PDB file of C-alpha atoms in Angstrom:
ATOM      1  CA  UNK A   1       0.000   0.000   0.000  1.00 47.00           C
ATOM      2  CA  UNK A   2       1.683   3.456  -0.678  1.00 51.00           C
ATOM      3  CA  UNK A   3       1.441   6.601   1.643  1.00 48.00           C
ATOM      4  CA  UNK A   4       0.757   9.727   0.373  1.00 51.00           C
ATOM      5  CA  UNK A   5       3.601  11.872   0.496  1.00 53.00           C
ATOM      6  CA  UNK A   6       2.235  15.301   1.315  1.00 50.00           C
ATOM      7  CA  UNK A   7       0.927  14.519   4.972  1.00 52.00           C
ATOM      8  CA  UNK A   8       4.438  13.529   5.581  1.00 49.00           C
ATOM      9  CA  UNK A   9       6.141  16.180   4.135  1.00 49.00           C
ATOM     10  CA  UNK A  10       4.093  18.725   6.304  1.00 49.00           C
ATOM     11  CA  UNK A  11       4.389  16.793   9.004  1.00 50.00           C
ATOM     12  CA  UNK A  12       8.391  17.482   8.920  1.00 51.00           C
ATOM     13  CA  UNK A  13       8.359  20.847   7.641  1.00 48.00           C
ATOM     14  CA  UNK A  14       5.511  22.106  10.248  1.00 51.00           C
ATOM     15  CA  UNK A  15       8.645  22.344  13.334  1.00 49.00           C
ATOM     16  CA  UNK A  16      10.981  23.957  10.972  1.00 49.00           C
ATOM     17  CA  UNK A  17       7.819  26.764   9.842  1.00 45.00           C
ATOM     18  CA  UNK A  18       7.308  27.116  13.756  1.00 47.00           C
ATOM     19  CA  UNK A  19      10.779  27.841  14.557  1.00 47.00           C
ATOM     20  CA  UNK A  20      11.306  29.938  11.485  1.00 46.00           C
ATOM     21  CA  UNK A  21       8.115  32.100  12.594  1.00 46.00           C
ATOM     22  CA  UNK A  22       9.325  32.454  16.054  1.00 50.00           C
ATOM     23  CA  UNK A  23      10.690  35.755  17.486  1.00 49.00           C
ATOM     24  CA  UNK A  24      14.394  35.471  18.565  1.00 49.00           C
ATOM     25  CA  UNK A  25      15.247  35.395  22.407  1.00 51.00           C
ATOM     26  CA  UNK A  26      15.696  38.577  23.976  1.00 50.00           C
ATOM     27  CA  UNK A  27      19.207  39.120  24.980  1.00 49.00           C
ATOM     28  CA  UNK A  28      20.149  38.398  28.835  1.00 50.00           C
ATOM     29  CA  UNK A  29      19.595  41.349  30.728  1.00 48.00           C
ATOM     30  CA  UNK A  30      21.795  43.238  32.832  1.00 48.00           C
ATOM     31  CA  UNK A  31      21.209  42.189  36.124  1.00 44.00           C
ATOM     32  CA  UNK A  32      22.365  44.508  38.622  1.00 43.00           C
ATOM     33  CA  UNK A  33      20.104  47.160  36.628  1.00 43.00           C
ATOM     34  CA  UNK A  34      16.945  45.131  36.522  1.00 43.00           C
ATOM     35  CA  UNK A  35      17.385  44.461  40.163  1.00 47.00           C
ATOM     36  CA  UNK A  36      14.511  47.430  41.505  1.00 42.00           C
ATOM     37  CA  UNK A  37      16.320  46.726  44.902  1.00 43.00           C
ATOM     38  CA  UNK A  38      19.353  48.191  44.073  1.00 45.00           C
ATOM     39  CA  UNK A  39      18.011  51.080  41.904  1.00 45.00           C
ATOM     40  CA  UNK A  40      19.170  52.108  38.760  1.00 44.00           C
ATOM     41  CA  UNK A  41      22.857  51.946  38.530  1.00 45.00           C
ATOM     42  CA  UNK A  42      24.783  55.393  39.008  1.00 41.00           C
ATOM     43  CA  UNK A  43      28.372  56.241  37.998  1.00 43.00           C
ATOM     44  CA  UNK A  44      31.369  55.754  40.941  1.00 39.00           C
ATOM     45  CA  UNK A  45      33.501  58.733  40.862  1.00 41.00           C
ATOM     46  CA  UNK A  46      37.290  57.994  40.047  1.00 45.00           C
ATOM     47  CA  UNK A  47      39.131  57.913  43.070  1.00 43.00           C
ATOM     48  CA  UNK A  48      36.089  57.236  45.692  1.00 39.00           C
ATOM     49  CA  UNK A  49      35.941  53.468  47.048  1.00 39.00           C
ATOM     50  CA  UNK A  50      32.682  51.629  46.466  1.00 37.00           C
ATOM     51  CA  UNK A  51      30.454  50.336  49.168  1.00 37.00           C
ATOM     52  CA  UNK A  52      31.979  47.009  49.522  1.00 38.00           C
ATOM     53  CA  UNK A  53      35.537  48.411  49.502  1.00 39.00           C
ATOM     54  CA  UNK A  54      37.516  48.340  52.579  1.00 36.00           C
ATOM     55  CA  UNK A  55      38.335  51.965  53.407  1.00 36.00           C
ATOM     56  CA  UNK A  56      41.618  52.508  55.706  1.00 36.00           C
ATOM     57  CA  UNK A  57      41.389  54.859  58.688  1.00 37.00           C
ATOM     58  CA  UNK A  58      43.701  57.331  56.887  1.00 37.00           C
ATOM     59  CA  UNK A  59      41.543  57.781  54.308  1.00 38.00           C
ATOM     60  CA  UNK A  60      43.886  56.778  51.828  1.00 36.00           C
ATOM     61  CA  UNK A  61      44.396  53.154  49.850  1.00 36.00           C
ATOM     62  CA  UNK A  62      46.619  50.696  51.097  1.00 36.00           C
ATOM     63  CA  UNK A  63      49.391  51.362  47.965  1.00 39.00           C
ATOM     64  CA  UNK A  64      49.257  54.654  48.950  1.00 37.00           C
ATOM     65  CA  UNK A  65      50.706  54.946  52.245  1.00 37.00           C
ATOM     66  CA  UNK A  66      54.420  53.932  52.410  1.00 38.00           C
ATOM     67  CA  UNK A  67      56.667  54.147  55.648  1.00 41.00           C
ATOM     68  CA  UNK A  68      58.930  57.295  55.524  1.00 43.00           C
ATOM     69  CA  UNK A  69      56.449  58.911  52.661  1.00 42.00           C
ATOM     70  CA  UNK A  70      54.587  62.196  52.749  1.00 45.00           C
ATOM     71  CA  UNK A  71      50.255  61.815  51.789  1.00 43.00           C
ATOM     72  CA  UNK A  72      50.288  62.249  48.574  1.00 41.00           C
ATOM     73  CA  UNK A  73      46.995  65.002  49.170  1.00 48.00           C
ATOM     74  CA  UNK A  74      48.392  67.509  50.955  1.00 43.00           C
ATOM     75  CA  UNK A  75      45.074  69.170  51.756  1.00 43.00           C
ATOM     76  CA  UNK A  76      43.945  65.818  53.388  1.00 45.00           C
ATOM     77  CA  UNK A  77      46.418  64.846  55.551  1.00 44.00           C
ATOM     78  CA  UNK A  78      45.922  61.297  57.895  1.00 44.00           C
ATOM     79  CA  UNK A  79      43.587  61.319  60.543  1.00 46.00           C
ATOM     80  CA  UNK A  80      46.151  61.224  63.501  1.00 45.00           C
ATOM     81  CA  UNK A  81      47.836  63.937  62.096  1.00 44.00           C
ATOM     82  CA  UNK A  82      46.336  66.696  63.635  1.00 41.00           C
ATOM     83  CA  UNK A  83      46.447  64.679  66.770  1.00 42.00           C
ATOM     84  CA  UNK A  84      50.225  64.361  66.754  1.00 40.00           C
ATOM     85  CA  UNK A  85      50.678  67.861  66.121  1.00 47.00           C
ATOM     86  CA  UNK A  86      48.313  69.191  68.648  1.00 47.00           C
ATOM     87  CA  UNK A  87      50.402  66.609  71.359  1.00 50.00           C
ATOM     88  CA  UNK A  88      53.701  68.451  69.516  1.00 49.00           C
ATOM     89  CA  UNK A  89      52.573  71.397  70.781  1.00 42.00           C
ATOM     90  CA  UNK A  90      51.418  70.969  73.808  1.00 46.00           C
ATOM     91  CA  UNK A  91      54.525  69.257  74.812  1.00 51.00           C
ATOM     92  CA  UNK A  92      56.466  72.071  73.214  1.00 47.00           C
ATOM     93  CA  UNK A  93      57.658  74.380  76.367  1.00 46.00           C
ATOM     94  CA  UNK A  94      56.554  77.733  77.117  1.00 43.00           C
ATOM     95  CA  UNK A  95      58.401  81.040  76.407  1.00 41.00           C
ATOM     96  CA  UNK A  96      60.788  81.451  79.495  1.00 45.00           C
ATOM     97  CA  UNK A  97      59.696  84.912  81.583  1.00 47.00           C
ATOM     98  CA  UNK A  98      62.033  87.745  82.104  1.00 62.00           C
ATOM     99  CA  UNK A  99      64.572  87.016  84.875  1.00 93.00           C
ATOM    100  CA  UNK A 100      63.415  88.766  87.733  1.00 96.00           C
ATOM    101  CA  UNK A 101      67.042  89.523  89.167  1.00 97.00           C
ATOM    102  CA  UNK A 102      68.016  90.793  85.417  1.00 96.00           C
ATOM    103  CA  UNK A 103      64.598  92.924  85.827  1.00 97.00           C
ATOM    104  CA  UNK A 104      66.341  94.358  89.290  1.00 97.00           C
ATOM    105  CA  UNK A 105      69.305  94.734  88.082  1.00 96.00           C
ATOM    106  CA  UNK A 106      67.605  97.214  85.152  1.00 95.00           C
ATOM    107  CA  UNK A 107      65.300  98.911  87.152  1.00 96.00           C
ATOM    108  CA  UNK A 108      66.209  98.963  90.702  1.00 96.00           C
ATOM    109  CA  UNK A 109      69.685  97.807  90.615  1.00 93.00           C
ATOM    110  CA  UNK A 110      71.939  95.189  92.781  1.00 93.00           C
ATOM    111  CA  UNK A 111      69.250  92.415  92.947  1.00 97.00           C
ATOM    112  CA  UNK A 112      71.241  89.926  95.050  1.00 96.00           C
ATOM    113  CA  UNK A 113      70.816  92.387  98.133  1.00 97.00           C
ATOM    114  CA  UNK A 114      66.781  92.582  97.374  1.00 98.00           C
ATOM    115  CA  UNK A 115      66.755  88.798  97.143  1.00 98.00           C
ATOM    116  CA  UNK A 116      68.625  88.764 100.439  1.00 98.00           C
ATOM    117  CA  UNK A 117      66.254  91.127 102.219  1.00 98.00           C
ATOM    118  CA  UNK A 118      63.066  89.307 100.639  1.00 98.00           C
ATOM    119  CA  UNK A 119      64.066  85.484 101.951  1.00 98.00           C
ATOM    120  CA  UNK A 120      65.340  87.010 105.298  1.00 98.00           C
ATOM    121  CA  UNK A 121      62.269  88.875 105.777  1.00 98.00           C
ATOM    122  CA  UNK A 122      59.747  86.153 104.986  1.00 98.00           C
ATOM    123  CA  UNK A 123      61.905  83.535 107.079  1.00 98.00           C
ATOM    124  CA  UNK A 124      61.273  86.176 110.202  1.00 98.00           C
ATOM    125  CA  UNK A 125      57.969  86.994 109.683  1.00 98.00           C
ATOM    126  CA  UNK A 126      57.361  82.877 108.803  1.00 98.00           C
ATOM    127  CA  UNK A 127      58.896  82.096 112.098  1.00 98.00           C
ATOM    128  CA  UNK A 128      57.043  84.633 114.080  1.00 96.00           C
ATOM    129  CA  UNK A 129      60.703  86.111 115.298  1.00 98.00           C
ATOM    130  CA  UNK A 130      59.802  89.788 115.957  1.00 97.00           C
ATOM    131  CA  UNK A 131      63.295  91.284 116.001  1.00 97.00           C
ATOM    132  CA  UNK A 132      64.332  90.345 112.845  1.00 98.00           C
ATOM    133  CA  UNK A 133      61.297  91.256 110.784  1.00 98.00           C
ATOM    134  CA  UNK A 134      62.323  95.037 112.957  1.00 98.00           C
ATOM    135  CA  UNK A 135      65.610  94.700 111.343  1.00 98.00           C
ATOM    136  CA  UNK A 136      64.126  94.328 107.660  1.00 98.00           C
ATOM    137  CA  UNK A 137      61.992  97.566 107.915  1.00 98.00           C
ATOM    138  CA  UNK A 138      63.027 100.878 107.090  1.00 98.00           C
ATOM    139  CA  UNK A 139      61.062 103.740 109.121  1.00 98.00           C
ATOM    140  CA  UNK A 140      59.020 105.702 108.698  1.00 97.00           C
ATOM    141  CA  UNK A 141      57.026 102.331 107.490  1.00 98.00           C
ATOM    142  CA  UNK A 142      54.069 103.411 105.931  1.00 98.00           C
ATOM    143  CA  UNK A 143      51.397 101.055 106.416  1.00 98.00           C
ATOM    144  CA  UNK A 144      47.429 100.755 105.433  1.00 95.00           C
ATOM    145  CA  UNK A 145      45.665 103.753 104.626  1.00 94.00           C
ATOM    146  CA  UNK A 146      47.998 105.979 104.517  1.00 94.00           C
ATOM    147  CA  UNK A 147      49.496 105.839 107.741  1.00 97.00           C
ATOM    148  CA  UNK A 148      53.364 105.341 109.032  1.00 97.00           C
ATOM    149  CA  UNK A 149      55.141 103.766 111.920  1.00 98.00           C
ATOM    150  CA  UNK A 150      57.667 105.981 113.408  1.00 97.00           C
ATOM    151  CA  UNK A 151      59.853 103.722 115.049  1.00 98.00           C
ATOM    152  CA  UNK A 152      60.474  99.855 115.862  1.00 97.00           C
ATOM    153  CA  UNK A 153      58.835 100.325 119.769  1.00 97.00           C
ATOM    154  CA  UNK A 154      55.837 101.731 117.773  1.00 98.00           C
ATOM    155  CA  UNK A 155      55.690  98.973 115.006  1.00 98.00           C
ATOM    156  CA  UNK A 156      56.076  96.101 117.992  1.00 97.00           C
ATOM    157  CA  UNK A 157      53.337  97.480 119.650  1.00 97.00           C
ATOM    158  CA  UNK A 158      50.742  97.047 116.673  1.00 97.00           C
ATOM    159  CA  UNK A 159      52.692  93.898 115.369  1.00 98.00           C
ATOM    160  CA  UNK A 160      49.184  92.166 114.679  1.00 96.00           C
ATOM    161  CA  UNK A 161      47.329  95.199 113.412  1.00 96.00           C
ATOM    162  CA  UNK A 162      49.900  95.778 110.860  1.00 98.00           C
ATOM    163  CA  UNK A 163      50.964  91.763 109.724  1.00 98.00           C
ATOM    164  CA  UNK A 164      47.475  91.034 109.688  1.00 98.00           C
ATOM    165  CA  UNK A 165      46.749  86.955 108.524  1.00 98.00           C
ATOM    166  CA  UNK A 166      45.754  87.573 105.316  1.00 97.00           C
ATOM    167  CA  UNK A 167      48.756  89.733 105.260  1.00 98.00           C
ATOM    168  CA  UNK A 168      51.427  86.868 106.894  1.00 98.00           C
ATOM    169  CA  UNK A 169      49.631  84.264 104.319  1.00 98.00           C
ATOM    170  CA  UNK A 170      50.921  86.405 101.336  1.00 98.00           C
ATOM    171  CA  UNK A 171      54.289  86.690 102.313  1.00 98.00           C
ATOM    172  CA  UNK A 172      54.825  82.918 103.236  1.00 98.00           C
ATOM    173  CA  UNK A 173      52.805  82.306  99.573  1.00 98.00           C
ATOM    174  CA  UNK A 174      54.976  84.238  98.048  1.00 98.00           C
ATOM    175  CA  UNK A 175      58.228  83.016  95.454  1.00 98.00           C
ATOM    176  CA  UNK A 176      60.959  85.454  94.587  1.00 98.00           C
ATOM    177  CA  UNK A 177      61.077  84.348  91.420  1.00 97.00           C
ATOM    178  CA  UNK A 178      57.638  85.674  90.805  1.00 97.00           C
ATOM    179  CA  UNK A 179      57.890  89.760  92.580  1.00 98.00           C
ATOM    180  CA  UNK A 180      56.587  91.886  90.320  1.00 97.00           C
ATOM    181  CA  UNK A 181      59.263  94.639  89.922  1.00 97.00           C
ATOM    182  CA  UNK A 182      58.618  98.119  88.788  1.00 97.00           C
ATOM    183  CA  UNK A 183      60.325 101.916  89.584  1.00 95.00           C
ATOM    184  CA  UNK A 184      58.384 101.419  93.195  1.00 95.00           C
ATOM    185  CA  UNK A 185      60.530  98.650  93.962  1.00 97.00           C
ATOM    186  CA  UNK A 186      59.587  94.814  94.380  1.00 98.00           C
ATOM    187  CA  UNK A 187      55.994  93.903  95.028  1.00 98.00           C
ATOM    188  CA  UNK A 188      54.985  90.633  97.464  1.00 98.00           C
ATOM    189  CA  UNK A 189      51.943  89.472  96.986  1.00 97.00           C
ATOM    190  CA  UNK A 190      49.324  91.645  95.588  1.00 97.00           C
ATOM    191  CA  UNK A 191      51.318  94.736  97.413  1.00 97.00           C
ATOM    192  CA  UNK A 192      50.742  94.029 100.491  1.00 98.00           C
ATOM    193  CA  UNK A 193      54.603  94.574 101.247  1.00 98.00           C
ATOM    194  CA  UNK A 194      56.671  96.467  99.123  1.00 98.00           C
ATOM    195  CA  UNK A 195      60.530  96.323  99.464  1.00 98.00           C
ATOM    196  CA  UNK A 196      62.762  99.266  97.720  1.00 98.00           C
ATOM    197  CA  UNK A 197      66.228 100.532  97.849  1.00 96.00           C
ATOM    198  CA  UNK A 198      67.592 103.954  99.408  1.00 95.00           C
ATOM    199  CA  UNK A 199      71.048 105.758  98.136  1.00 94.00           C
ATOM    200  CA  UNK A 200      73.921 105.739 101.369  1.00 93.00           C
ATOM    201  CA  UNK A 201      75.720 108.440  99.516  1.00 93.00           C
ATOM    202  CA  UNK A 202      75.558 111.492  96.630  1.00 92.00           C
ATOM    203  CA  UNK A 203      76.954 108.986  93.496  1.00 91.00           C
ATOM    204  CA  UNK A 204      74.241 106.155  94.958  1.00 89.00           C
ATOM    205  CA  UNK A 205      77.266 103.899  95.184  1.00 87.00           C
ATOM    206  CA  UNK A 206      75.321 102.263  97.797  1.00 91.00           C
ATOM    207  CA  UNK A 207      72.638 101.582  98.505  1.00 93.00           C
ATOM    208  CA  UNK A 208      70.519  99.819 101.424  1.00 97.00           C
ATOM    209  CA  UNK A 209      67.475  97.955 100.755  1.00 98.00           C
ATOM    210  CA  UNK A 210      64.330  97.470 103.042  1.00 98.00           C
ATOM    211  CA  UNK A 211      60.900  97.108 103.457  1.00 98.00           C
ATOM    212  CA  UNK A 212      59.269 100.397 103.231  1.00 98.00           C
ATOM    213  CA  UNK A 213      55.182  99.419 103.422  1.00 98.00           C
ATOM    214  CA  UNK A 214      53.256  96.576 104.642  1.00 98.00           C
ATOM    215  CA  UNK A 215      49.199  97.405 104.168  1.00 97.00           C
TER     216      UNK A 215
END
C-alpha cells in the first residue's frame, strides 16, 4: 500500500515553519540594573571606594601609604595627624619669663641684696621672730591707709594690726622668682609689702634695701 507523500512532508516541515516564525530570544539582561532593589545603577567617581571596599582609617588606599612617605593630598592629611601635632605642641615648652634679678638689676639695681632682704624677711615673719622682721623695715614704714610707723617700739606694739593673717599668708605664699618689679621697687603678693632701695651716699654707690610698706 503506498502513503501519500504530502501529509508527511508537512508533518516534517511544520517544526521547521514554527521555529522559522518564532521571534528570537531577547538578549540576557543586565542584572544589577533590573534588580529594583538596588536602583538604577549610578556612575562611581574615580578615586572614591565603592560600598563594599575596605576603606583605611587614613583615608587613603593601602598602595598609597608607604613608611617614611609624605600623603600624597596635601590638603587631606591622615587622621592622627592633627592629633600628633596638637600633642607636639602641647609638649612644646613655654616662652621662658624675664629674669626677675636681670629685671632688678635694670630697674632697681643690685638684685642679690633685694633677694637677700626678701628670703630674710619672709623667714622672720614665717617664724614669728619679731626682732628680725624690725631689722628688715626701714622707718618711717608706711602702712594701710595711709598711715606710718615711726619707730620699731611703735611697730612692735601694733605687730598684729599691721601683719594682719591675710597679710602673713601672702608673704609665706609668696616666690621670689615671681615679685613683680617696677620703679616702686619689688611687690609681694598683691602689694601688700613692698621692698625698695635707698642711696647711702651722693653717686648712689650704695645703697641699702628694706621694706618700706606693709598694708
Amino acid at each position: 500500500m503506498r502513503l501519500s507523500r504530502t501529509p508527511l512532508l508537512l508533518a516534517l516541515a511544520s517544526p521547521l515553519w514554527l521555529a522559522a516564525c518564532s521571534p528570537s530570544a531577547p538578549p540576557p539582561a543586565d542584572t544589577a540594573a533590573a534588580d529594583p532593589a538596588q536602583g538604577p545603577a549610578t556612575a562611581i567617581p574615580e578615586g572614591r571606594p565603592t560600598p563594599g571596599d575596605t576603606v583605611p582609617s587614613s583615608g587613603l588606599s593601602p598602595d598609597a601609604v608607604t613608611a617614611g612617605s609624605p600623603a600624597p593630598d596635601a590638603a587631606a592629611p591622615a587622621a592622627g595627624g592633627a592629633t600628633t601635632s596638637a600633642a607636639d605642641a602641647a609638649a612644646t615648652p613655654p616662652a621662658p619669663t624675664s629674669d626677675v634679678r636681670q629685671r632688678i638689676d635694670q630697674v632697681l639695681g643690685d638684685a642679690a641684696q633685694y633677694e637677700a632682704v626678701f628670703n630674710a624677711f619672709q623667714k622672720a615673719v614665717n617664724g614669728g621672730d619679731r626682732a628680725a622682721v624690725v631689722e628688715e623695715v626701714r622707718f618711717p614704714l608706711n602702712i594701710a591707709n595711709g598711715a606710718k610707723i615711726t619707730g620699731p617700739g611703735e611697730f612692735q606694739r601694733n605687730y598684729e594690726r599691721i601683719l594682719t593673717p591675710a597679710v602673713r599668708k601672702a608673704i609665706a605664699a609668696q616666690k621670689f622668682d615671681d615679685v613683680m618689679v617696677n620703679q616702686q621697687g619689688v611687690m609681694i603678693g598683691d602689694g601688700q609689702v613692698w621692698l625698695n632701695g635707698t642711696c647711702l651716699d651722693a653717686a648712689c654707690s650704695r645703697t641699702e634695701v628694706k621694706v618700706v610698706t606693709i598694708q
